[in-house]
Coordinates of N, CA and C in Angstrom, one line a residue:
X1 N -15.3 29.6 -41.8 CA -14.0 30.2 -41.8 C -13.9 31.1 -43.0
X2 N -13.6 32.2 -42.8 CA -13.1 33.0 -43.8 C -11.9 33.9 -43.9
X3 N -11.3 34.3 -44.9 CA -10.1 34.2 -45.2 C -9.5 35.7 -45.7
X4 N -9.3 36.8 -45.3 CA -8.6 38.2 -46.1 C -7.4 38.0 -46.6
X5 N -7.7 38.3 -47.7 CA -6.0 38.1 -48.5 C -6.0 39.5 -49.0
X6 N -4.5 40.2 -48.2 CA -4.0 41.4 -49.0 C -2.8 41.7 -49.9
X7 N -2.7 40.5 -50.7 CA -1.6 40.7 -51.1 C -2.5 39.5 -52.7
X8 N -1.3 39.9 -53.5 CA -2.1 39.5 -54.9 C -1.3 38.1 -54.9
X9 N -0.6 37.6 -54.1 CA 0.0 36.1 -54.4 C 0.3 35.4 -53.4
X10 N -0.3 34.5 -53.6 CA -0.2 33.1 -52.6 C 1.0 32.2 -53.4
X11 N 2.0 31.7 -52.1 CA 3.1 30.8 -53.0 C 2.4 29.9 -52.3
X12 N 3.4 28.7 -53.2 CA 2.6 26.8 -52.6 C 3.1 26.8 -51.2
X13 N 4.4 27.6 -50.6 CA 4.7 27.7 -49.1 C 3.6 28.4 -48.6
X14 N 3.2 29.0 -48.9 CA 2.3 29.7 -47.9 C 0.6 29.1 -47.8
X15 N 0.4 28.6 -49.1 CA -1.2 27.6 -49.7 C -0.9 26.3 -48.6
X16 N 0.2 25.3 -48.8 CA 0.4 24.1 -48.2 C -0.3 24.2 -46.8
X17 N 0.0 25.0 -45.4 CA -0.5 24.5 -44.2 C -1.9 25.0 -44.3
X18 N -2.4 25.9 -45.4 CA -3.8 25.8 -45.1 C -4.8 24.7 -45.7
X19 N -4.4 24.1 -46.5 CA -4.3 22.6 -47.1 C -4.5 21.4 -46.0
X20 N -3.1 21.5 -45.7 CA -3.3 20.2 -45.0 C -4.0 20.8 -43.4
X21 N -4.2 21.9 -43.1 CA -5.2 22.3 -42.3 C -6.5 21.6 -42.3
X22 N -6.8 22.2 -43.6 CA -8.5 21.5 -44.3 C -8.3 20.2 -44.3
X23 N -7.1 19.4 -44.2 CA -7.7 17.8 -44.5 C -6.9 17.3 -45.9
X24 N -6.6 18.5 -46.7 CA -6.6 17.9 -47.9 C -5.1 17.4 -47.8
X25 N -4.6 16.4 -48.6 CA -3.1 15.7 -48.4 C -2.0 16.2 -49.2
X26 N -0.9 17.3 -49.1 CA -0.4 17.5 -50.7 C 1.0 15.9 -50.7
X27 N 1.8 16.2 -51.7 CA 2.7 15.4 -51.9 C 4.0 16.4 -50.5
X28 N 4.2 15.5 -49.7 CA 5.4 16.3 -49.2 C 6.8 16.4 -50.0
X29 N 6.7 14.9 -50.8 CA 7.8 15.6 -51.7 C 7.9 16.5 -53.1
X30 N 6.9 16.8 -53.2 CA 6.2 18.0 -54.1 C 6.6 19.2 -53.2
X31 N 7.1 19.6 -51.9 CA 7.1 20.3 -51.0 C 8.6 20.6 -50.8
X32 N 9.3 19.6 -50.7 CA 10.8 19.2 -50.8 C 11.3 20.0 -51.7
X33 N 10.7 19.7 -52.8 CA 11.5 20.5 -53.7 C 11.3 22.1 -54.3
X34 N 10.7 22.5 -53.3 CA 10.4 23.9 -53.0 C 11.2 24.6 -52.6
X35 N 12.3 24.3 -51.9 CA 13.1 25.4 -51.3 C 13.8 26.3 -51.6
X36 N 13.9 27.4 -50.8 CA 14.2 28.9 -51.5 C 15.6 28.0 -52.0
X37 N 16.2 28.8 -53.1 CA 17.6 28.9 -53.6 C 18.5 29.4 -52.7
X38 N 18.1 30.6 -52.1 CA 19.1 31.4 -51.6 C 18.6 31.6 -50.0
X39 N 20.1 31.7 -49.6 CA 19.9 32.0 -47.8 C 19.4 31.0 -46.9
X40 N 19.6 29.7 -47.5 CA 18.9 28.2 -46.6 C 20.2 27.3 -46.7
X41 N 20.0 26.5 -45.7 CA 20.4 25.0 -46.0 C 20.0 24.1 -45.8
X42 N 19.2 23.2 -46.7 CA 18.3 21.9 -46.5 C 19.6 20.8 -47.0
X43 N 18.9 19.9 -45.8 CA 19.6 18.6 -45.5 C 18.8 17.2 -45.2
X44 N 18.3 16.8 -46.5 CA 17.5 15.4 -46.7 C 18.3 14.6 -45.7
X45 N 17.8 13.8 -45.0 CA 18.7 12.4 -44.3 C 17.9 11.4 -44.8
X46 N 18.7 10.2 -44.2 CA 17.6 8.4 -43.9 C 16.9 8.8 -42.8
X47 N 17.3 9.6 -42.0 CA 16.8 9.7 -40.0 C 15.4 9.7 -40.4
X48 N 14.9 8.9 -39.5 CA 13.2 9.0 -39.4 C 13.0 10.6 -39.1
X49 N 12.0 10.9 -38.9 CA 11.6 12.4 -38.2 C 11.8 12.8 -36.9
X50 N 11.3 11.8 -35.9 CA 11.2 11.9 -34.2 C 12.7 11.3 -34.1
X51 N 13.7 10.9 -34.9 CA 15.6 10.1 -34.9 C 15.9 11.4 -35.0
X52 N 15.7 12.3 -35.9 CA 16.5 13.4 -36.4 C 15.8 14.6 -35.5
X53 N 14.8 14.7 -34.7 CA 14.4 15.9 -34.0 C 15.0 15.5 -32.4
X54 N 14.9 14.3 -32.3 CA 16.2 14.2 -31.2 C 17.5 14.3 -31.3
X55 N 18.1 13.9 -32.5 CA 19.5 14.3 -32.5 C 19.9 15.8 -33.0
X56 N 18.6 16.8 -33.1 CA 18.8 18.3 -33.3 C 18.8 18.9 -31.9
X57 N 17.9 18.2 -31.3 CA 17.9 18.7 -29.4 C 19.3 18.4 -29.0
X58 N 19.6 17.0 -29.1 CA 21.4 16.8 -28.4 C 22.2 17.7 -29.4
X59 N 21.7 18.1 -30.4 CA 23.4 18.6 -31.2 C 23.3 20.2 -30.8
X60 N 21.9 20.8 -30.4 CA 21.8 22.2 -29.8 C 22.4 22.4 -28.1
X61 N 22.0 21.5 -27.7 CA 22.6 21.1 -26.6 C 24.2 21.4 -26.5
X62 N 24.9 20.6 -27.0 CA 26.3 20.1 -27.7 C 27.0 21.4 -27.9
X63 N 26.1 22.6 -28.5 CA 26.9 23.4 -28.9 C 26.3 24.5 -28.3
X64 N 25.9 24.5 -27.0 CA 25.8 25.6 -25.8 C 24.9 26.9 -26.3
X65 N 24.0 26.1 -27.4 CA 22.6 26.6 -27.5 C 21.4 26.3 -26.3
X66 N 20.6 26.8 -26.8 CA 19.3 27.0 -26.3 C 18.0 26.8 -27.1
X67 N 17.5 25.8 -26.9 CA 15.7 25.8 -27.2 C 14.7 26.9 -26.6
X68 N 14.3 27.8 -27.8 CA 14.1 28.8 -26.7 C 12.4 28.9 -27.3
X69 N 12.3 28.5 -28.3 CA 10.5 27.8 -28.5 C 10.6 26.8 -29.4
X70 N 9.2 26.0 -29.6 CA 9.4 24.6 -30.5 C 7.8 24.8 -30.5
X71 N 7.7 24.9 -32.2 CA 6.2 24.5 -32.4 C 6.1 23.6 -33.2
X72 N 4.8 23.2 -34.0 CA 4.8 22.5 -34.9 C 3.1 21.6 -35.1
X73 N 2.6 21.5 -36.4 CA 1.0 21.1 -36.1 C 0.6 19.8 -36.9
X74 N 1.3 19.2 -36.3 CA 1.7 17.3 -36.4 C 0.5 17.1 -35.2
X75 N 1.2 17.6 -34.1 CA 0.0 16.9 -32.8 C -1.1 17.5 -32.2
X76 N -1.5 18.7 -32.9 CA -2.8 19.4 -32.9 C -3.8 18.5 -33.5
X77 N -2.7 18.6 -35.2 CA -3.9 18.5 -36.2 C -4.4 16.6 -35.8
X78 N -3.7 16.0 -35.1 CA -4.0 14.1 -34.7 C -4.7 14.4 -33.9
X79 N -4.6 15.7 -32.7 CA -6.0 15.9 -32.0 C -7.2 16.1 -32.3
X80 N -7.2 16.6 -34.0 CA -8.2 17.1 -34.7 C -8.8 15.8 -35.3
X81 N -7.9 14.8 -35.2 CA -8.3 13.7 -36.3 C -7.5 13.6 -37.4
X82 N -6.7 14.3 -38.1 CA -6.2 15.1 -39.5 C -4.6 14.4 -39.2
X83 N -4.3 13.7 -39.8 CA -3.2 13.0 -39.6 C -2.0 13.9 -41.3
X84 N -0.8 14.2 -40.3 CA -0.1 14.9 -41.6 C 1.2 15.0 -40.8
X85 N 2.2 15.2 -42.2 CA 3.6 14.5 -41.7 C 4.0 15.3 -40.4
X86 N 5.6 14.5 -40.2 CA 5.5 15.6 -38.7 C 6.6 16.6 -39.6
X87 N 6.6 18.1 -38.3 CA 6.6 19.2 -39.2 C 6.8 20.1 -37.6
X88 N 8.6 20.1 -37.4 CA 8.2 21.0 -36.3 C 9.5 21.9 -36.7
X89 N 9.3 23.2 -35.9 CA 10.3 24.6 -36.2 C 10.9 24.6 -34.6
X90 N 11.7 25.0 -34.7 CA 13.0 24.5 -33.3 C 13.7 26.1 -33.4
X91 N 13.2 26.8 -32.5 CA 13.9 28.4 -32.2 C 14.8 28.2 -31.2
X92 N 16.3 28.5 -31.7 CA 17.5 28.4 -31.2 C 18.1 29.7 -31.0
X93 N 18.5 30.1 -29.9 CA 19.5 31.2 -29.2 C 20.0 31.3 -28.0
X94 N 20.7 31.8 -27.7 CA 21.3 32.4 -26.2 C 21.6 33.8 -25.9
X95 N 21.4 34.0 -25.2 CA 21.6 35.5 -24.4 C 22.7 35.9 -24.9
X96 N 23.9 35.9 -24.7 CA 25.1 36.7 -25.2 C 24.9 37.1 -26.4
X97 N 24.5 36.2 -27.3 CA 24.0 37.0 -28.6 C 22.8 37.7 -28.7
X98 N 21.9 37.5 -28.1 CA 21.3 38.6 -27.7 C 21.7 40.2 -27.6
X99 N 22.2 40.2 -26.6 CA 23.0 41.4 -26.1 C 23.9 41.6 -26.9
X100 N 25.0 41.3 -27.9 CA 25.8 42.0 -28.6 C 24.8 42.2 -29.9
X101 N 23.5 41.2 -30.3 CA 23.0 42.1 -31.2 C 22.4 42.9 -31.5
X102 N 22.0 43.2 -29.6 CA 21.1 44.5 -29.7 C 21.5 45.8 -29.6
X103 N 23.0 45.6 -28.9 CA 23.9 46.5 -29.2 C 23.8 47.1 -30.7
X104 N 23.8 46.3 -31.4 CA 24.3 46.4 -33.3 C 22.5 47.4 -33.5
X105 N 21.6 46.2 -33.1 CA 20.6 47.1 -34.2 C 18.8 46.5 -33.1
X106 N 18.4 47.3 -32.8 CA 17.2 46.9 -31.8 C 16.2 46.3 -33.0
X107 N 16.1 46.7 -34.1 CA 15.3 46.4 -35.0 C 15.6 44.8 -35.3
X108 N 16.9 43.8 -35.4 CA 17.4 42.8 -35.7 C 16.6 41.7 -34.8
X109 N 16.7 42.0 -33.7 CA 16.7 41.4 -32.5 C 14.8 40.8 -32.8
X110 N 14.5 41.2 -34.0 CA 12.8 40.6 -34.6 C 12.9 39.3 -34.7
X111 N 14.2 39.4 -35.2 CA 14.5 37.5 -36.0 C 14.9 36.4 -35.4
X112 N 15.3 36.6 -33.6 CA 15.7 36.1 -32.8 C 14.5 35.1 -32.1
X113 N 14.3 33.9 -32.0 CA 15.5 33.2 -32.3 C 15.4 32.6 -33.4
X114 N 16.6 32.3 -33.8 CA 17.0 32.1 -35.7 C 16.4 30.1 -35.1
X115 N 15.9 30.0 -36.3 CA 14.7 28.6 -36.2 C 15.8 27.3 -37.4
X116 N 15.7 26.5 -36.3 CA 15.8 25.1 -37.8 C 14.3 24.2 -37.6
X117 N 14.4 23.8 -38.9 CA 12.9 23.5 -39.4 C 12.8 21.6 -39.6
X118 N 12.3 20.8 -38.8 CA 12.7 19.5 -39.5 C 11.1 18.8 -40.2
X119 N 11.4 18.4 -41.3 CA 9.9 17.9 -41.9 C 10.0 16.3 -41.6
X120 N 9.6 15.9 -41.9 CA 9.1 14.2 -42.0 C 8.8 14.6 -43.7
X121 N 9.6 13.5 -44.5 CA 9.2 13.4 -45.7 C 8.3 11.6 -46.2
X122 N 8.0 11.7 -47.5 CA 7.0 10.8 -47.4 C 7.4 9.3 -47.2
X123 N 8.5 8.8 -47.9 CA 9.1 7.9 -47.8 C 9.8 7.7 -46.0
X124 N 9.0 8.6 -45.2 CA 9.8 8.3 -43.6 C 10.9 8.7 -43.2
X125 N 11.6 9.0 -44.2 CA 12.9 10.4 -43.7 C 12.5 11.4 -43.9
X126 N 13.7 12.2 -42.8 CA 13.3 13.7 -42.7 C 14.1 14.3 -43.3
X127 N 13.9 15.6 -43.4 CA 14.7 16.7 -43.7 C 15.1 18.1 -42.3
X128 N 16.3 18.2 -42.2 CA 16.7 19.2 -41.2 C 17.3 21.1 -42.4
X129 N 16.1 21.7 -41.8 CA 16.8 22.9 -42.7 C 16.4 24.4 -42.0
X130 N 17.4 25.6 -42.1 CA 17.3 26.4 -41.7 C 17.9 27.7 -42.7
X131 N 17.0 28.8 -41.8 CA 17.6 30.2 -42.9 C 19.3 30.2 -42.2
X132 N 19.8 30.5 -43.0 CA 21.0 30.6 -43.0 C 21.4 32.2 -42.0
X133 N 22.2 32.6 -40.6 CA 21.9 33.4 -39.9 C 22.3 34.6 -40.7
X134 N 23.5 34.4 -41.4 CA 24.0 35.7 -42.5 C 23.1 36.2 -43.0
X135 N 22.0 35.7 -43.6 CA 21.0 35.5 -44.6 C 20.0 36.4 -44.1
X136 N 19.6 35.5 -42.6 CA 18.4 36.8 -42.0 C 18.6 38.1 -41.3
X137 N 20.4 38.2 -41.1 CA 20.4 39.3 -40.5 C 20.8 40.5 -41.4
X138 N 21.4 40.1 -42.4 CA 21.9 40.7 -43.7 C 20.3 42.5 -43.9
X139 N 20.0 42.3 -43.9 CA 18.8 43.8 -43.8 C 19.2 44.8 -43.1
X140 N 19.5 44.6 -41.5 CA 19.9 45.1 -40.7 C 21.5 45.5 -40.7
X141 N 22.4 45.0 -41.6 CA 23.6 44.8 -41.3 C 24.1 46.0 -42.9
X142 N 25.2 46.7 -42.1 CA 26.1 47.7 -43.6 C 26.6 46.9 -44.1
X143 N 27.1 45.9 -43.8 CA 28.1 45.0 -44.7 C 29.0 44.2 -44.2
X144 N 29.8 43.4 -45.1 CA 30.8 42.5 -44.5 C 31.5 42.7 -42.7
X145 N 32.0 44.0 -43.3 CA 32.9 44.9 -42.1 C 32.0 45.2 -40.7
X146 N 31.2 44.7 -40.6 CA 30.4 45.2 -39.5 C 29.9 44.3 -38.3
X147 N 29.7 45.0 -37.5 CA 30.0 43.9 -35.7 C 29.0 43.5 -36.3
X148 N 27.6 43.5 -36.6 CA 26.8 42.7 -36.8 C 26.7 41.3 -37.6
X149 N 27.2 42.1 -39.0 CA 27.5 40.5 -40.1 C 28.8 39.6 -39.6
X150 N 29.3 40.3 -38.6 CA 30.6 39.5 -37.7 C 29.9 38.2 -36.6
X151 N 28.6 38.8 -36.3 CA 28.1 38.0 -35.1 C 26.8 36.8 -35.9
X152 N 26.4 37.5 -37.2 CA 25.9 36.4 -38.2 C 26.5 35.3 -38.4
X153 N 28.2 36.1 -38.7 CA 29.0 34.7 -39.1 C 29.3 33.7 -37.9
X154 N 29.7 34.3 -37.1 CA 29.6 33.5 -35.7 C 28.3 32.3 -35.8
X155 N 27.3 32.7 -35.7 CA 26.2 32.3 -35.7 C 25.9 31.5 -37.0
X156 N 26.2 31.5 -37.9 CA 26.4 30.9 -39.7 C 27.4 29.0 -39.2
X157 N 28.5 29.6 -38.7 CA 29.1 28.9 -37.9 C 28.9 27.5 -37.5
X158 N 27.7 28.5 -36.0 CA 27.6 27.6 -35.0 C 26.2 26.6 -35.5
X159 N 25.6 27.4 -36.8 CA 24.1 26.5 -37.0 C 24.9 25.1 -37.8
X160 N 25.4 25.4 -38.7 CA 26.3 24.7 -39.6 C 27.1 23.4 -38.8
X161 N 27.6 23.8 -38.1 CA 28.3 22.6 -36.8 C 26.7 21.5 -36.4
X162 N 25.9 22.7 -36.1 CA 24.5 22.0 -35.4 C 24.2 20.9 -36.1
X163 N 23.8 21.3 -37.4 CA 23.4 20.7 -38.5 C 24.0 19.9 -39.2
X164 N 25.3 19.6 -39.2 CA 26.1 18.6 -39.2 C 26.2 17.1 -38.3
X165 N 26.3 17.8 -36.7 CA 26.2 17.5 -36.0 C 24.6 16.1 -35.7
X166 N 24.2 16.9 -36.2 CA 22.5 16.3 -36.1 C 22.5 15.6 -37.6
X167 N 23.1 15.8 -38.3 CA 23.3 14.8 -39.5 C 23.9 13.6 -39.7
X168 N 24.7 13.6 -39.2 CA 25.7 12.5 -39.1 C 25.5 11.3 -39.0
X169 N 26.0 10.3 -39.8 CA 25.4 8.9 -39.8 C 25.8 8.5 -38.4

């Protein structure tokens, strides 16, 4: 296996899945405490991993979203032999927003659908966290005043309810 690297920096986000690719184990909570500063919301629970990725499906459900892909390489890598926490990404949208954001900017519509992320940490709780929608559409968007950062906030909103939702004791 070999590897092109065009860029002069590797972060530990980007090092870690080729890591535990290879086998090797890092600290997941050495991982935890990685998260960007800005434009996220990470939310540690007690919920086991497979407690809290079910109550992210009912709370997307609940709020007249859509599962619109789900990956994650928890049950590859057990195929492989290679046992490593669970670690799945949950792409969330619906059509209506779709269509009013393509209206705003065809370029935007890259980041669709906006993803929440849930890890398995080591101690057996998880963490539920996602880019904040303001956050990722903000590039595309002139400003506050604009149909677009209008339909972020909508969307800032509705992840925020989710995530609540799916948090809850």
């Amino acid at each position: 296996m070999s590897f092109c690297i065009r860029h002069a920096f590797i972060t530990p986000r980007l090092l870690a899945p080729l890591l535990l690719g290879a086998g090797l184990a890092l600290s997941t909570q050495a991982m935890a405490d990685n998260w960007p500063d800005e434009g996220w919301e990470v939310i540690p629970t007690e919920q086991g991993y497979t407690a809290l990725l079910e109550a992210l499906h009912s709370a997307i459900s609940e709020a007249d979203m859509f599962v619109v892909t789900e990956a994650g390489p928890t049950q590859a890598a057990a195929q492989r032999g290679i046992e490593i926490p669970g670690n799945r990404v949950v792409g969330v949208f619906r059509n209506d927003f779709a269509v009013r954001i393509l209206r705003q900017s065809v370029p935007a519509m890259i980041e669709a659908p906006l993803r929440f992320y849930v890890t398995e940490n080591e101690d057996g709780s998880a963490t539920l966290a996602w880019k904040v929608p303001s956050a990722v559409f903000s590039p595309y968007s002139e400003g506050k005043d604009d149909e677009l950062a209008r339909i972020a906030a909508e969307l800032d909103a509705l992840f925020a309810d989710i995530g609540a939702d799916t948090t809850a004791p």
